């Protein structure tokens, strides 16, 4: 047990109706904070009413973007247990992102306990309707007021919570994806492996451009040769070709998704061959031409699985599985969500329950 002080709100907010939930626009009654000072380490772990921050305009986060974040969810089961999916993976990844961005590591036990304590306090905010959840956003920002380019000497680690609606209203829906030929998301040696704000700021222009043409996301290629497939939007990507599944290996410019890791494990459990390796875009297009590209999907915490119904590249559309959700995509989706919502057994101890009431 670590020492987290709790100041409860006196004004509980009105909770949105489960039917009216959107992604990331409403926040719960409380938030977690913990500060860091060079020489002192992390101190003052506390939960307080959700509120704006007061910050120095010279705080280094505003100027040099020294920050990392995480994203995971709390799920409500039928018997009203509140549970998390592999949260220790998110905490470990937070620290890998921290290391890349010269941010001091957070004690993993404290971070995990902070998540559990905050979710427990705001557990009534975990929505009930099927497919809904409570999104958990841990993040760290550099707070030192200093305009020199160097690592900040002070930081704040925070966690906020947002009730979110079902990603799919009427069953999983395949999306159209455009291959991105101009912009790149990340290069080896860059920050693509870290969940840090700049990666997302830098990729918005590509997303805006393809959205105008009716595509949901971009398919990112590698930054050196623009030949290899990396990710789809802010999801990892899988292809089923001639019965086997392939996904780009963690080359240094790819975000190591918790969903990705879980999908690979499930496929292995089912005896399906899965390869993590470099994937040429041309290999996927050739498989399509030969009728061997059976399914493609993105993976990430928000959508879990997002089937790709069409790829657009060089003025040509490549329709995948007749714009339908493939059987394997559906099986992975049903299994992962089943484990998350407690309707099917969790064979790998992925679930962490939040202190039962
Ligand atoms: C967060 C993220 C993912 C997915 O990671 P999960 O842990 O599965 O949610 C994939 N790619 C990018 C760029 C991301 O930011």
XYZ file of C-alpha atoms and ligand atoms in Angstrom:
372
model
C 0.000 0.000 0.000
C 1.475 3.321 -1.019
C 0.422 6.597 0.413
C -2.097 8.249 -1.869
C -3.992 11.068 -0.182
C -7.609 11.450 -1.284
C -9.598 14.684 -1.301
C -13.132 13.890 -2.390
C -15.236 16.274 -4.409
C -18.158 18.006 -2.722
C -19.959 18.472 -6.027
C -20.457 15.233 -7.895
C -20.979 15.958 -11.557
C -24.008 14.866 -13.523
C -23.053 11.639 -15.284
C -23.833 11.383 -18.994
C -26.380 8.738 -20.053
C -24.800 5.575 -21.465
C -26.595 6.232 -24.759
C -25.088 9.734 -25.055
C -21.445 8.791 -24.473
C -18.843 9.972 -26.956
C -15.085 9.444 -26.917
C -12.945 11.573 -24.642
C -15.145 14.604 -24.004
C -16.447 13.992 -20.504
C -14.350 13.437 -17.417
C -15.067 11.929 -14.031
C -15.162 13.540 -10.586
C -11.522 12.970 -9.618
C -7.978 12.963 -10.975
C -4.627 11.654 -9.742
C -1.438 13.724 -9.533
C 2.117 13.133 -8.357
C 5.051 15.529 -8.681
C 8.741 15.038 -9.359
C 11.691 17.177 -8.470
C 15.287 16.381 -9.369
C 17.097 15.174 -6.260
C 13.841 14.393 -4.470
C 12.146 11.926 -6.800
C 8.374 11.504 -7.054
C 6.347 12.879 -4.163
C 2.872 13.972 -3.073
C 0.750 11.240 -4.682
C -2.797 12.545 -4.425
C -6.317 12.249 -5.736
C -8.256 15.503 -5.886
C -11.480 16.738 -7.512
C -11.112 16.972 -11.322
C -10.005 20.543 -12.013
C -7.925 22.752 -14.333
C -4.185 23.039 -13.701
C -2.351 26.218 -12.953
C 0.888 26.296 -14.924
C 3.764 28.600 -15.669
C 3.654 29.670 -19.334
C 7.371 28.862 -19.544
C 6.716 25.236 -18.471
C 8.814 23.110 -20.821
C 5.917 20.924 -21.971
C 4.533 23.915 -23.891
C 7.743 24.571 -25.776
C 9.587 21.320 -26.352
C 6.849 18.739 -25.957
C 8.518 16.630 -23.296
C 5.567 14.424 -22.426
C 4.294 10.842 -22.635
C 0.880 9.261 -22.285
C -0.901 5.933 -22.004
C -4.374 4.649 -22.809
C -6.246 1.716 -21.288
C -9.780 0.938 -20.194
C -11.807 -0.255 -17.201
C -14.690 -2.591 -18.031
C -17.857 -3.425 -16.061
C -18.818 -7.099 -15.999
C -22.366 -8.437 -15.670
C -21.902 -8.905 -11.903
C -20.622 -5.309 -11.571
C -16.987 -6.175 -11.125
C -14.777 -3.400 -12.504
C -11.715 -4.778 -14.246
C -8.645 -3.736 -16.214
C -6.936 -5.456 -19.158
C -3.177 -6.001 -18.762
C -2.600 -2.637 -17.009
C 0.940 -3.612 -16.017
C 1.788 -3.623 -19.748
C 0.697 0.014 -20.004
C 2.720 0.970 -16.949
C 5.833 -0.731 -18.347
C 5.326 0.989 -21.697
C 4.869 4.327 -19.934
C 8.331 3.870 -18.465
C 9.843 2.873 -21.822
C 8.342 6.045 -23.301
C 9.678 7.991 -20.312
C 13.178 6.641 -20.860
C 13.108 7.702 -24.528
C 11.921 11.215 -23.650
C 14.417 11.765 -20.767
C 11.564 11.719 -18.247
C 12.293 9.970 -14.919
C 10.667 6.570 -14.504
C 7.591 6.181 -12.337
C 7.471 3.391 -9.737
C 5.346 0.754 -11.488
C 3.581 -0.379 -8.314
C 2.603 3.185 -7.454
C 1.351 3.850 -10.987
C -0.743 0.669 -10.956
C -2.112 1.428 -7.526
C -2.912 4.988 -8.583
C -4.930 3.673 -11.537
C -6.806 1.183 -9.363
C -7.477 3.637 -6.535
C -8.755 6.346 -8.889
C -10.954 3.948 -10.875
C -12.303 2.492 -7.619
C -13.186 5.960 -6.312
C -14.969 6.858 -9.572
C -16.302 3.336 -10.208
C -19.878 4.573 -10.628
C -18.606 6.313 -13.774
C -17.861 3.009 -15.486
C -20.854 2.796 -17.829
C -23.148 -0.249 -17.997
C -24.256 -0.525 -21.611
C -22.650 -3.213 -23.770
C -19.421 -2.086 -25.393
C -18.999 0.984 -23.177
C -16.037 1.461 -20.841
C -14.082 3.949 -18.764
C -11.046 5.200 -20.677
C -7.983 5.758 -18.485
C -5.408 8.332 -19.545
C -2.156 8.386 -17.526
C 0.340 11.030 -18.689
C 3.467 12.890 -17.638
C 4.363 16.491 -18.462
C 7.549 18.537 -18.012
C 6.744 21.479 -15.733
C 9.999 23.356 -15.172
C 9.722 27.014 -16.266
C 12.780 27.265 -18.522
C 13.269 28.156 -22.178
C 16.542 26.268 -22.630
C 16.443 23.040 -24.613
C 17.294 20.369 -22.050
C 15.404 17.857 -19.947
C 13.117 19.434 -17.366
C 14.031 19.086 -13.695
C 10.388 18.876 -12.584
C 7.412 16.826 -13.831
C 3.828 15.966 -12.978
C 2.333 12.518 -13.509
C -1.446 12.596 -13.854
C -4.330 10.227 -14.503
C -7.724 11.311 -15.791
C -10.752 9.150 -16.609
C -13.369 9.481 -19.337
C -16.485 7.321 -19.799
C -16.673 6.245 -23.447
C -19.383 4.767 -25.633
C -19.211 1.591 -27.679
C -16.773 2.003 -30.566
C -19.103 0.083 -32.872
C -22.815 0.851 -32.672
C -23.988 -1.851 -35.035
C -21.343 -4.548 -35.208
C -17.754 -4.128 -36.363
C -17.534 -2.137 -39.503
C -14.653 -2.391 -42.019
C -12.991 0.919 -42.927
C -11.316 2.338 -46.024
C -7.620 3.135 -45.651
C -5.321 5.199 -47.872
C -1.611 4.372 -48.146
C 0.353 7.485 -47.144
C 3.010 8.322 -49.699
C 4.081 11.839 -48.677
C 4.221 12.066 -44.910
C 5.865 9.610 -42.555
C 4.916 8.920 -38.948
C 8.237 7.779 -37.534
C 11.719 6.593 -38.393
C 14.064 4.190 -36.680
C 15.972 6.206 -34.089
C 13.101 8.685 -33.805
C 10.275 8.612 -31.261
C 7.830 6.242 -32.989
C 8.208 3.603 -30.280
C 7.221 6.066 -27.558
C 3.671 7.233 -26.866
C 4.625 10.888 -26.981
C 2.547 13.847 -28.159
C 4.762 14.941 -31.060
C 4.120 11.722 -32.985
C 0.430 12.542 -33.090
C 0.828 16.264 -33.786
C 3.034 15.361 -36.735
C 0.603 12.872 -38.235
C -2.583 14.933 -38.169
C -1.995 16.550 -41.547
C -1.935 13.168 -43.300
C -5.086 12.117 -41.488
C -6.859 15.362 -42.469
C -5.860 14.993 -46.105
C -7.180 11.459 -46.509
C -10.339 12.208 -44.506
C -11.259 14.774 -47.170
C -11.156 11.974 -49.733
C -13.342 9.686 -47.642
C -10.722 7.487 -45.998
C -10.859 6.682 -42.297
C -7.110 6.426 -41.697
C -3.730 6.269 -43.354
C -1.508 3.241 -43.774
C 1.955 4.394 -42.715
C 5.037 3.262 -44.594
C 8.606 3.182 -43.284
C 10.521 6.458 -43.400
C 13.646 5.213 -45.169
C 12.372 3.498 -48.300
C 8.592 3.996 -48.130
C 8.258 0.328 -49.053
C 7.478 -1.386 -45.775
C 4.180 -1.270 -43.895
C 4.354 0.113 -40.361
C 0.976 0.968 -38.781
C -2.545 2.036 -39.649
C -3.550 5.396 -38.138
C -2.697 4.931 -34.460
C -3.193 1.183 -34.546
C -0.951 -1.762 -35.268
C -1.792 -3.732 -38.392
C -2.271 -7.401 -39.319
C -2.778 -9.174 -42.652
C -4.095 -12.690 -43.223
C -2.539 -14.050 -46.383
C -3.110 -17.636 -47.553
C -4.045 -18.846 -44.071
C -1.094 -17.227 -42.267
C -1.089 -13.969 -40.334
C 1.676 -11.387 -40.638
C 2.305 -8.159 -38.739
C 5.245 -5.733 -38.929
C 7.968 -6.594 -36.410
C 8.826 -4.021 -33.739
C 11.488 -2.341 -35.827
C 12.077 0.697 -33.638
C 9.580 2.989 -35.352
C 6.429 1.062 -34.405
C 4.416 1.529 -31.226
C 4.356 -1.779 -29.348
C 0.602 -2.180 -28.795
C -0.806 -4.172 -25.899
C -3.644 -5.253 -28.201
C -1.077 -6.308 -30.825
C 0.750 -8.457 -28.272
C -2.551 -10.002 -27.137
C -3.695 -10.732 -30.710
C -0.407 -12.518 -31.426
C -0.853 -14.626 -28.272
C -4.427 -15.596 -29.194
C -3.409 -16.574 -32.733
C -0.648 -18.775 -31.301
C -3.144 -20.315 -28.844
C -5.331 -21.215 -31.810
C -2.494 -22.807 -33.746
C -2.544 -20.128 -36.441
C 0.865 -19.290 -37.857
C 1.758 -15.673 -37.102
C 4.910 -13.963 -38.311
C 6.379 -10.704 -37.012
C 8.634 -9.468 -39.786
C 9.211 -6.658 -42.292
C 6.222 -6.512 -44.682
C 6.562 -4.927 -48.098
C 3.488 -3.066 -49.323
C 4.133 -4.794 -52.658
C 3.837 -8.190 -50.956
C 0.346 -7.322 -49.719
C -0.717 -5.942 -53.110
C 0.654 -9.027 -54.886
C -1.248 -11.267 -52.460
C -4.352 -9.232 -53.294
C -3.774 -9.691 -57.031
C -3.406 -13.441 -56.514
C -6.571 -13.644 -54.420
C -4.604 -14.614 -51.305
C -5.172 -11.490 -49.179
C -7.971 -12.814 -46.999
C -8.252 -10.241 -44.221
C -6.590 -7.122 -42.862
C -7.228 -5.338 -39.577
C -5.877 -2.719 -37.213
C -5.524 -3.350 -33.454
C -5.645 -0.915 -30.553
C -7.303 -0.281 -27.204
C -10.008 2.054 -28.550
C -11.508 -0.143 -31.298
C -9.866 -3.442 -30.239
C -10.041 -4.676 -33.864
C -10.770 -2.464 -36.877
C -11.145 -4.492 -40.079
C -9.794 -2.932 -43.273
C -12.299 -3.258 -46.118
C -10.342 -1.328 -48.721
C -6.807 -0.093 -49.361
C -6.191 2.862 -51.666
C -2.768 3.234 -53.257
C -1.548 4.994 -56.434
C -5.067 5.842 -57.623
C -6.143 2.218 -57.273
C -8.602 0.684 -54.792
C -7.944 -2.783 -53.439
C -11.086 -4.248 -51.877
C -10.435 -6.772 -49.105
C -12.864 -9.588 -48.272
C -15.650 -7.796 -50.163
C -15.759 -5.012 -47.527
C -16.874 -7.596 -44.957
C -15.462 -8.379 -41.536
C -13.435 -11.569 -41.889
C -14.036 -14.634 -39.718
C -10.645 -14.374 -38.032
C -10.990 -10.627 -37.361
C -14.358 -11.352 -35.755
C -13.008 -14.237 -33.701
C -10.154 -12.111 -32.347
C -12.545 -9.247 -31.581
C -15.091 -11.494 -29.840
C -12.413 -13.224 -27.795
C -10.613 -10.083 -26.648
C -13.821 -8.221 -25.774
C -15.178 -11.386 -24.123
C -12.121 -11.526 -21.866
C -12.298 -7.783 -21.165
C -15.998 -7.873 -20.184
C -15.661 -11.162 -18.309
C -18.001 -13.216 -20.494
C -15.332 -15.742 -21.440
C -12.479 -17.245 -19.463
C -9.211 -15.369 -19.275
C -6.604 -18.046 -20.032
C -3.554 -15.808 -19.560
C -4.327 -13.867 -16.374
C -4.712 -10.672 -18.369
C -7.519 -9.320 -16.179
C -6.825 -7.266 -13.049
C -9.869 -6.623 -10.882
C -10.306 -3.234 -9.230
C -10.928 -3.652 -5.484
C -14.326 -5.363 -5.350
C -16.827 -3.332 -3.323
C -1.520 3.419 -28.613
C -1.098 3.096 -30.011
C -1.272 1.823 -30.586
C -2.064 0.723 -29.935
O -1.615 0.334 -28.691
P -2.584 -0.441 -27.708
O -1.738 -0.672 -26.512
O -2.963 -1.704 -28.391
O -3.753 0.443 -27.455
C -0.737 1.589 -31.841
N -0.102 2.561 -32.526
C 0.056 3.791 -32.026
C 0.771 4.819 -32.820
C -0.447 4.104 -30.752
O -0.313 5.326 -30.262
